[in-house]
mmCIF file of C-alpha atoms in Angstrom:
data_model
loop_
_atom_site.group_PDB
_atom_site.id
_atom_site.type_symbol
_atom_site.label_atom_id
_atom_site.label_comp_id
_atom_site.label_asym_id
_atom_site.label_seq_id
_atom_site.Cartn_x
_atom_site.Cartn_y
_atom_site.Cartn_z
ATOM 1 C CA UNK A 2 -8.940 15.359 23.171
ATOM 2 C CA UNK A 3 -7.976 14.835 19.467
ATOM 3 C CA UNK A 4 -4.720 13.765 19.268
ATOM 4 C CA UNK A 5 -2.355 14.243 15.745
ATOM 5 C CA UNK A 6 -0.737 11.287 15.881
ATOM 6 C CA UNK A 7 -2.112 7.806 16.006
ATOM 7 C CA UNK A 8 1.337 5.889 17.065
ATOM 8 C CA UNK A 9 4.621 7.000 19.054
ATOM 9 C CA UNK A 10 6.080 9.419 16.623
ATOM 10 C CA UNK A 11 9.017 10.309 18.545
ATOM 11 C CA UNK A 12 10.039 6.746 19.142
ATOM 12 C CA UNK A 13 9.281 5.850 15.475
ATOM 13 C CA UNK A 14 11.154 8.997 14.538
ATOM 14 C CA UNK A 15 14.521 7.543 16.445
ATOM 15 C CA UNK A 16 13.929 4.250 14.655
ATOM 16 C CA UNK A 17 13.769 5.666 11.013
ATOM 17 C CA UNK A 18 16.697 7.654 12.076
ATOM 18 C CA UNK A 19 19.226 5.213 13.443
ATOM 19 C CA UNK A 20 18.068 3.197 9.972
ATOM 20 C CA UNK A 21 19.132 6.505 8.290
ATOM 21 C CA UNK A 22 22.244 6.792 10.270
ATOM 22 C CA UNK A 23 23.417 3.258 9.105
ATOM 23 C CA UNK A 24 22.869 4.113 5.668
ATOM 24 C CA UNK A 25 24.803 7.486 5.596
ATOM 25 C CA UNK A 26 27.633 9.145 5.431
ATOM 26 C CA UNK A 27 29.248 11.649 8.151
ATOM 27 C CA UNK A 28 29.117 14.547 5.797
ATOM 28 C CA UNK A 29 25.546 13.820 4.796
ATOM 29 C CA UNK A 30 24.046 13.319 8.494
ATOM 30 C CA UNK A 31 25.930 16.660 9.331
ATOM 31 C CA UNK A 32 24.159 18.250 6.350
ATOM 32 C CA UNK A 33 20.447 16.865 7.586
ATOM 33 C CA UNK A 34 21.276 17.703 11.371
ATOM 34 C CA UNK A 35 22.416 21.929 10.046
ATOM 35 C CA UNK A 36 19.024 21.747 8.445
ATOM 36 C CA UNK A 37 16.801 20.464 11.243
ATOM 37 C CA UNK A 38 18.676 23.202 13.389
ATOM 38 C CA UNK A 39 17.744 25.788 10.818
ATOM 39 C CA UNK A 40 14.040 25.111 10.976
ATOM 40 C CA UNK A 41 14.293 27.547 13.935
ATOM 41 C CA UNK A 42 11.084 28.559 16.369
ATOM 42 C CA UNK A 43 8.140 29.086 14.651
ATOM 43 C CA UNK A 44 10.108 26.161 12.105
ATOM 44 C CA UNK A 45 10.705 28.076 8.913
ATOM 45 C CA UNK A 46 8.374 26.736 6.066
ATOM 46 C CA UNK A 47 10.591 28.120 3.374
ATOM 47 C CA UNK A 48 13.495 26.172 5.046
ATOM 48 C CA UNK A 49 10.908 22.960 5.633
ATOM 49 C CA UNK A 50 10.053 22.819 2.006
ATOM 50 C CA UNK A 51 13.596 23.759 0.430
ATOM 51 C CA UNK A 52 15.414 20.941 2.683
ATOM 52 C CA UNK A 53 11.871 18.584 1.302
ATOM 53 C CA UNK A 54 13.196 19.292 -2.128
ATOM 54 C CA UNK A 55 17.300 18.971 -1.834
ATOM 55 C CA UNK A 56 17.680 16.103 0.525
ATOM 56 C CA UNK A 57 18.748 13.360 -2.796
ATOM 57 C CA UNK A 58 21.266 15.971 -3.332
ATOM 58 C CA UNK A 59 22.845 16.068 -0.293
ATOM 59 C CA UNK A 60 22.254 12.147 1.556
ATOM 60 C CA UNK A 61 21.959 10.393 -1.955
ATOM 61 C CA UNK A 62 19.766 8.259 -3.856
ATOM 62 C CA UNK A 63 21.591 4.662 -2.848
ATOM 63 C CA UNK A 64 19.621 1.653 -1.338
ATOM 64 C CA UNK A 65 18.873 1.794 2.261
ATOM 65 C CA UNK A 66 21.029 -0.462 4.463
ATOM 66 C CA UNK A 67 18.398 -2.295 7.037
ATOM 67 C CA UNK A 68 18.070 -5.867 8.770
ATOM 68 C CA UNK A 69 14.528 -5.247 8.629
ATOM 69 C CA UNK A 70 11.746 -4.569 6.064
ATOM 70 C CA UNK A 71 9.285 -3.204 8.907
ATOM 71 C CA UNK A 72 9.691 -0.944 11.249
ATOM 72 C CA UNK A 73 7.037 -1.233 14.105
ATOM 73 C CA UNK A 74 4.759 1.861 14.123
ATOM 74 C CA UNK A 75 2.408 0.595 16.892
ATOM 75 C CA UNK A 76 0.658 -3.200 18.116
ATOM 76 C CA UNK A 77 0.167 -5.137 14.879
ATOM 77 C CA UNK A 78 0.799 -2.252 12.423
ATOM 78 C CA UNK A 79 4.079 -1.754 10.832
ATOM 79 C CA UNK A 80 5.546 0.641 8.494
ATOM 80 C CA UNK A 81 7.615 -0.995 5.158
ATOM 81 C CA UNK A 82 10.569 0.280 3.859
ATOM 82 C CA UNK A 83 12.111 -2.585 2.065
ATOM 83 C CA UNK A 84 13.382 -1.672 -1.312
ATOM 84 C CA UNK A 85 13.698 2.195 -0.432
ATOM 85 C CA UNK A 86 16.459 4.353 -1.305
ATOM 86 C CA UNK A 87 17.974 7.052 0.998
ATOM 87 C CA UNK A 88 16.372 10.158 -0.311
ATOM 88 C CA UNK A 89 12.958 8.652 -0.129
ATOM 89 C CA UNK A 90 13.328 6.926 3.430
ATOM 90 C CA UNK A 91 14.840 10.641 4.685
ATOM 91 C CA UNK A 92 11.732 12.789 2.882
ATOM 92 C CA UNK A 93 9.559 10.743 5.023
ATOM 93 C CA UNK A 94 11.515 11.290 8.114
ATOM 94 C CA UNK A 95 11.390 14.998 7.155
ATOM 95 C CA UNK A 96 8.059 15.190 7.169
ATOM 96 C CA UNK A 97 8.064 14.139 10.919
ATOM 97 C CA UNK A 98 9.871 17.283 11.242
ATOM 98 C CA UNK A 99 7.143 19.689 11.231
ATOM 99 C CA UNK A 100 5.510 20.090 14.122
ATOM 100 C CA UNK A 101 1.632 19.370 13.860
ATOM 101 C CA UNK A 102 0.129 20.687 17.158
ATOM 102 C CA UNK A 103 -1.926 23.284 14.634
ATOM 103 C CA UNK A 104 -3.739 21.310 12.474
ATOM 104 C CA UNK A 105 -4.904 23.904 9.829
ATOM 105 C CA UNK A 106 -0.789 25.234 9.938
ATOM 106 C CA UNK A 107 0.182 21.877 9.606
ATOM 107 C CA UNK A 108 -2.531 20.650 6.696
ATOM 108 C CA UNK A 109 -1.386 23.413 4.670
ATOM 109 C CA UNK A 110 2.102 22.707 4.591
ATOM 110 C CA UNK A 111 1.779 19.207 3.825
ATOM 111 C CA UNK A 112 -0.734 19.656 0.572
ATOM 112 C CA UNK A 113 1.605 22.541 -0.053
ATOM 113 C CA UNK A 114 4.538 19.689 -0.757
ATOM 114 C CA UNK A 115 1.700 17.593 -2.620
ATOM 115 C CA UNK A 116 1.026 20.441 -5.211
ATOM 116 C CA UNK A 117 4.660 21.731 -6.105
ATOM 117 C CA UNK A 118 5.960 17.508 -5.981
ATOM 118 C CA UNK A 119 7.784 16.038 -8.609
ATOM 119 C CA UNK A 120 7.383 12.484 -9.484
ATOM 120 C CA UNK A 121 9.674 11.216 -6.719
ATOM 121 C CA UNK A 122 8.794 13.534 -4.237
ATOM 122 C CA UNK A 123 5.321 12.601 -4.818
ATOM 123 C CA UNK A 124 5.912 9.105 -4.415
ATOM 124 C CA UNK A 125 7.741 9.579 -0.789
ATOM 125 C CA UNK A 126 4.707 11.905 0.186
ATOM 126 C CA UNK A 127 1.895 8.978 -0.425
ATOM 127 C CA UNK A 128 4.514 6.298 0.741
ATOM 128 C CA UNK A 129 4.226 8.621 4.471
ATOM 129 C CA UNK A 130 0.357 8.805 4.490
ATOM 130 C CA UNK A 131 0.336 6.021 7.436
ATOM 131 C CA UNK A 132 2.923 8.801 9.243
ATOM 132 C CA UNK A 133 1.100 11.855 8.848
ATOM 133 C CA UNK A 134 -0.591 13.289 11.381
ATOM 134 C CA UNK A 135 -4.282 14.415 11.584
ATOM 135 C CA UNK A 136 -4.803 10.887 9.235
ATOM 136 C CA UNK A 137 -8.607 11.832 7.868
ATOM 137 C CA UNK A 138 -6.999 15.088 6.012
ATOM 138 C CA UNK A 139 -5.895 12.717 3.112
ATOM 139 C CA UNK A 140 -8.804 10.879 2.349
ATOM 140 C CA UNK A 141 -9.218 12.920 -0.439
ATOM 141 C CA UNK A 142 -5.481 13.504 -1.380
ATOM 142 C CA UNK A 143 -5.199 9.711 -1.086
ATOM 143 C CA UNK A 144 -8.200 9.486 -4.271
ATOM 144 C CA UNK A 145 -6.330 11.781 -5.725
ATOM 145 C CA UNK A 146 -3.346 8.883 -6.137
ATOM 146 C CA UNK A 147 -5.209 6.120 -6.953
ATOM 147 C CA UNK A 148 -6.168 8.237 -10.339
ATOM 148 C CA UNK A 149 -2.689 9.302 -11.120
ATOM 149 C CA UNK A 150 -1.104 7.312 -14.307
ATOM 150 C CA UNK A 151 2.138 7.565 -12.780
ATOM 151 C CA UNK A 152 3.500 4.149 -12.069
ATOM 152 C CA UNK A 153 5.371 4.682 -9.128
ATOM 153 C CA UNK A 154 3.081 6.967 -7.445
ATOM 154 C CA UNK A 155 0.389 4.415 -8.148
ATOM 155 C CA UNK A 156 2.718 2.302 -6.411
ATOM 156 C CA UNK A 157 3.243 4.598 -3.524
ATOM 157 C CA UNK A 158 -0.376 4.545 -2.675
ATOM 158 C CA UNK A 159 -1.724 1.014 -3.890
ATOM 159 C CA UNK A 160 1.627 -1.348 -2.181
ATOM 160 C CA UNK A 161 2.566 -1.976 1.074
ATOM 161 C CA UNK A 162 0.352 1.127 2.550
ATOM 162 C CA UNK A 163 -1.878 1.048 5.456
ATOM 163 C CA UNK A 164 -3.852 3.868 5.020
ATOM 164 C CA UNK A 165 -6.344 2.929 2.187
ATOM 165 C CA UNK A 166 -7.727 0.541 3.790
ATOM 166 C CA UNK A 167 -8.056 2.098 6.898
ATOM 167 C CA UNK A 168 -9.429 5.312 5.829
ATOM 168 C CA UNK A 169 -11.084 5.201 2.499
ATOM 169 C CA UNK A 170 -14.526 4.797 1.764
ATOM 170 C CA UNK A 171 -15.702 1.856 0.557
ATOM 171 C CA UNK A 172 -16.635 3.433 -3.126
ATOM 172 C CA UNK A 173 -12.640 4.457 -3.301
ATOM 173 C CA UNK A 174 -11.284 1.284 -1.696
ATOM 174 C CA UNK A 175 -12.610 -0.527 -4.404
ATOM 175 C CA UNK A 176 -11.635 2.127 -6.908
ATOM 176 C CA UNK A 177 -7.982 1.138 -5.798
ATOM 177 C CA UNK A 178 -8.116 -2.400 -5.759
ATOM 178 C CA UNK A 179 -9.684 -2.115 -9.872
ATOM 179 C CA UNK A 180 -6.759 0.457 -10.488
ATOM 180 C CA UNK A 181 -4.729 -2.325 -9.673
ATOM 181 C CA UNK A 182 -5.852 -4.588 -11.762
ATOM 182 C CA UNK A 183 -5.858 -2.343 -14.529
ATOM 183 C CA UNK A 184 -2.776 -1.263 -14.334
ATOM 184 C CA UNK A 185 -1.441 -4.876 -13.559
ATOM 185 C CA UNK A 186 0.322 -4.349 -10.228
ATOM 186 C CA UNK A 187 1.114 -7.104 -7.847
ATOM 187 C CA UNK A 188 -2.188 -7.198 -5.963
ATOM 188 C CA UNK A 189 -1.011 -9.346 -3.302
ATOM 189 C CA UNK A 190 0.993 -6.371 -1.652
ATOM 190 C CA UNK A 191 -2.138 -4.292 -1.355
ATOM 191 C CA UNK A 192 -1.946 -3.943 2.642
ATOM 192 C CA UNK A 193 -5.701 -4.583 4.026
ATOM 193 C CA UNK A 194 -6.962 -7.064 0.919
ATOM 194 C CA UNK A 195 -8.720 -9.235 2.641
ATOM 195 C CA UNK A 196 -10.592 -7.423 5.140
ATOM 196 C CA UNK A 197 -11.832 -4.890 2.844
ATOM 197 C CA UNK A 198 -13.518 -7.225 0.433
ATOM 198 C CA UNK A 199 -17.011 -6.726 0.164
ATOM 199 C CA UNK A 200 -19.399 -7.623 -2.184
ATOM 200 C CA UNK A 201 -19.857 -4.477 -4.437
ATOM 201 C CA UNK A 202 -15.928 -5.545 -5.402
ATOM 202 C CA UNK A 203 -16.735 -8.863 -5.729
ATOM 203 C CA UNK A 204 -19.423 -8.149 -8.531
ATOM 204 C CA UNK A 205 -17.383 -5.745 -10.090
ATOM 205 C CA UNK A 206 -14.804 -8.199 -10.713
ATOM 206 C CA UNK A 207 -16.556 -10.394 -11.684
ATOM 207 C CA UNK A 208 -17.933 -8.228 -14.773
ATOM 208 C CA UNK A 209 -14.744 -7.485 -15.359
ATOM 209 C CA UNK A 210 -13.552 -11.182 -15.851
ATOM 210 C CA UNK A 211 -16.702 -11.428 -18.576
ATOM 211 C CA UNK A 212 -15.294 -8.576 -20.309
ATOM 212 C CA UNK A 213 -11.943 -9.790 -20.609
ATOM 213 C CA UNK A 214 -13.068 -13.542 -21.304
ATOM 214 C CA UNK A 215 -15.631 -11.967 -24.253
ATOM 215 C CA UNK A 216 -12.064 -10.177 -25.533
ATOM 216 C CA UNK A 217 -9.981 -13.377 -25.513
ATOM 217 C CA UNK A 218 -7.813 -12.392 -22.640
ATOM 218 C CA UNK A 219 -6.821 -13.695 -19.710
ATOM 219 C CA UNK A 220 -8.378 -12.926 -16.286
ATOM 220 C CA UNK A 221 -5.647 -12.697 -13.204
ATOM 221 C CA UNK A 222 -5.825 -15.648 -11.094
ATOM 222 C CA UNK A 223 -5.415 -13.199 -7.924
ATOM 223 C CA UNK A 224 -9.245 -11.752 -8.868
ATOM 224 C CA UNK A 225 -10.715 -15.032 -7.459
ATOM 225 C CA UNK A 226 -9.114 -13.843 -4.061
ATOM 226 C CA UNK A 227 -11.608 -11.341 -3.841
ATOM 227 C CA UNK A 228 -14.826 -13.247 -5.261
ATOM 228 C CA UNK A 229 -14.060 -16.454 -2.850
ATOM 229 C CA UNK A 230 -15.658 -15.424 0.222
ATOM 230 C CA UNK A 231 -18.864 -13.884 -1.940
ATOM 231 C CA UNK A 232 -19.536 -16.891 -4.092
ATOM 232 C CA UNK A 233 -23.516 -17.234 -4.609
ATOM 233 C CA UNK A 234 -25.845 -18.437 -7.545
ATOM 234 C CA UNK A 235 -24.874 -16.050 -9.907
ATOM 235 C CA UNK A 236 -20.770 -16.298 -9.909
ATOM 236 C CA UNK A 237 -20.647 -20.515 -9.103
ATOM 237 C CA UNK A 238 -20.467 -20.875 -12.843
ATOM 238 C CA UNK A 239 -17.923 -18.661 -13.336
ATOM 239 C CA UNK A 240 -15.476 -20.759 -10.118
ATOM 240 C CA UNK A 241 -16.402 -24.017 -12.287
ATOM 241 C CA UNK A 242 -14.694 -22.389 -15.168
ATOM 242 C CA UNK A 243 -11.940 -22.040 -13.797
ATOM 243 C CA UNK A 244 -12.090 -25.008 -11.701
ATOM 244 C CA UNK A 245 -12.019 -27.165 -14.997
ATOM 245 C CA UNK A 246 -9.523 -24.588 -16.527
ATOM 246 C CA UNK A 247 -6.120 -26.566 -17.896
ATOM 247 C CA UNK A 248 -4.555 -23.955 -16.652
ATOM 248 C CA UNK A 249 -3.023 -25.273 -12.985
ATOM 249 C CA UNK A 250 -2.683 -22.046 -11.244
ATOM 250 C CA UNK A 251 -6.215 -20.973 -12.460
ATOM 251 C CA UNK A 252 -7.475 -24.099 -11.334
ATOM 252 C CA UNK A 253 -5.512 -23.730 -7.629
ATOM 253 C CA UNK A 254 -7.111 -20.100 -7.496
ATOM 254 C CA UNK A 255 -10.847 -21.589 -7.635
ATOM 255 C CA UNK A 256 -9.849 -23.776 -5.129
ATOM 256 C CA UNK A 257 -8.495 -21.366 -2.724
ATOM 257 C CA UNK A 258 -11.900 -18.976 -3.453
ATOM 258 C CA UNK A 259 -13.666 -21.819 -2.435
ATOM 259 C CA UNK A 260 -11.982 -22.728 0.637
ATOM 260 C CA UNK A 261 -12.721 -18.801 1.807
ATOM 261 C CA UNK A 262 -16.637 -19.631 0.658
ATOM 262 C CA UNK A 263 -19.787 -20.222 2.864
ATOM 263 C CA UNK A 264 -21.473 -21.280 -0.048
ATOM 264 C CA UNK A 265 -22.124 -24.810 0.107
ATOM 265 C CA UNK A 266 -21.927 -25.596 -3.696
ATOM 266 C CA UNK A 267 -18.429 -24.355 -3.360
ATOM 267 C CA UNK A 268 -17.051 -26.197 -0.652
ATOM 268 C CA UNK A 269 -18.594 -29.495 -2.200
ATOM 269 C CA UNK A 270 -16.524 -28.079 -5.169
ATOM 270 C CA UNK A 271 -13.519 -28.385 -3.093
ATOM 271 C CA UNK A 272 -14.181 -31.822 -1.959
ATOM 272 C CA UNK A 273 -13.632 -33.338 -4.973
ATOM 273 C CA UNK A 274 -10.297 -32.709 -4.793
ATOM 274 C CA UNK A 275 -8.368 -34.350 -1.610
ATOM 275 C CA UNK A 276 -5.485 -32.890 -3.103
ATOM 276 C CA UNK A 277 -6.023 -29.297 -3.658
ATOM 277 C CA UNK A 278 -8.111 -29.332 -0.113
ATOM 278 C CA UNK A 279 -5.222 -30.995 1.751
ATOM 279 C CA UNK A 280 -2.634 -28.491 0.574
ATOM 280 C CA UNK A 281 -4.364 -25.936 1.597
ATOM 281 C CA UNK A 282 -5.248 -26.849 5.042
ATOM 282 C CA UNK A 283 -1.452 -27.566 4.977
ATOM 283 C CA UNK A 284 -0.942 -24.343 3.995
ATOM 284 C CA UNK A 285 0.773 -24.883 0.888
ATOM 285 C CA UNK A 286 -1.036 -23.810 -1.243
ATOM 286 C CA UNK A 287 -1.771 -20.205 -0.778
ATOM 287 C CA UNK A 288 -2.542 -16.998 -1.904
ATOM 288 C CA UNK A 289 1.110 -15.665 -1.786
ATOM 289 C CA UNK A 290 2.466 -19.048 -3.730
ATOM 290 C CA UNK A 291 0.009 -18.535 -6.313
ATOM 291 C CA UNK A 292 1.502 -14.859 -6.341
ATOM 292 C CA UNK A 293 4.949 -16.347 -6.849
ATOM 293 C CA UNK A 294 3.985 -18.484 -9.614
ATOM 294 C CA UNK A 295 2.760 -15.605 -11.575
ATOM 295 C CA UNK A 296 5.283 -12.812 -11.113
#
């Protein structure tokens, strides 16, 4: 039997909500419990979309009070909301509103909210792609966001967000992961990094760290995340470069490429440094402390 959902939504839906609850006022939960009563039986899309659109109104755009920056969706998978204001963290539990036992019904609706979204709206809609049910429907919708030149629906769909890399296609995962670079996001917050590497990315990159060396610019040391467990004849040279670079964090991202390396060139690379090799091992040196040292 297919099933819509791929986690509990009804206890996840009483976790966003008490999270909601401590974030609101009286007035405003009263507001959001009227409209959820007003959805009626067959739920009224007219009333589904309009509440969609006029919840900032009515709970507020102010930072959402939470001890936590997860919230558990299922074993090992977690849902973030750190950083989220009120309207957006309600939108998404508004979309767990609908009910999704028809597919085709519920499909509609949601790519109905998709076309007619503002900036903001949009951003809350690809923040909930982990939460929607029937989760292959927005494989393509989910393409459609890594394209967009809007930062914070880039954002949305690039940061912190499960489904990429567990639904796209290998072609589009590493469509997202250039996007970033392109458009200079924080790539270490791209959920799934590391076990969707794969060697077509790998090459790519690479390319593009010619191109940008042939311009005179600077290649971002977080690339060599990617490359490290695909190093080979062809690409050693370019890990030497930036072994040798004066550069320290350049130099600490070649190591850390070659500790994830098979490559036995590579590793003897390593060697010659006890002290890069150590702190790794020691974990600490990293791929998240080179991310702090070049925010």
């Amino acid at each position: 039997m297919e099933h819509a959902y791929h986690y509990d939504r009804n206890k996840f839906d009483a976790l966003l909500y008490g999270i909601i609850e401590q974030s609101s006022t009286e007035q405003a939960l009263t507001w959001l419990q009227q409209q959820k009563e007003k959805l009626g039986e067959p739920v009224s899309v007219q009333r589904f979309n309009l509440t969609f659109t006029a919840i900032p109104r009515f709970m507020g755009k102010h930072p959402v009070k939470s001890a936590t920056s997860y919230i558990e969706l299922s074993d090992n998978t977690s849902f973030f909301i750190q950083g989220y204001t009120l309207d957006k963290l309600v939108r998404i539990w508004w979309l767990l509103q609908f009910p999704a036992a028809d597919k085709d019904a519920y499909i509609k609706v949601i790519e109905g909210l998709f076309d007619a979204a503002d900036m903001n709206e949009q951003a809350a809609l690809y923040a909930a792609l982990p939460l929607l049910a029937w989760p292959e429907a927005w494989v393509f919708r989910t393409t459609e966001g890594i394209r967009s030149n809007i930062g914070p629906v880039q954002e949305a769909v690039m940061l912190y967000n499960i489904y990429p890399a567990r639904n796209l296609e290998e072609s589009a995962w590493n469509q997202l992961v250039m996007k970033a670079f392109f458009t200079d996001k924080p790539i270490h917050l791209i959920s799934g990094l590391d076990e969707r590497a794969n060697q077509k990315l790998a090459a790519t990159l690479v390319d593009y760290a010619h191109e940008r060396w042939a311009a005179g610019r600077k290649v971002h040391p977080m690339l060599w995340r990617l490359v490290g467990p695909f190093i080979n004849a062809d690409n050693f040279q370019d890990i030497q470069r930036i072994w040798h670079s004066e550069v320290n964090v350049e130099k600490e991202a070649a190591a850390l490429a070659c500790a994830s390396s098979t490559y036995a060139p590579a590793k003897d690379l390593l060697e010659q440094s006890a002290i890069l090799r150590d702190e790794i091992s020691s974990q600490r040196l990293t791929w998240d402390t080179i991310a702090a040292r070049i925010a």
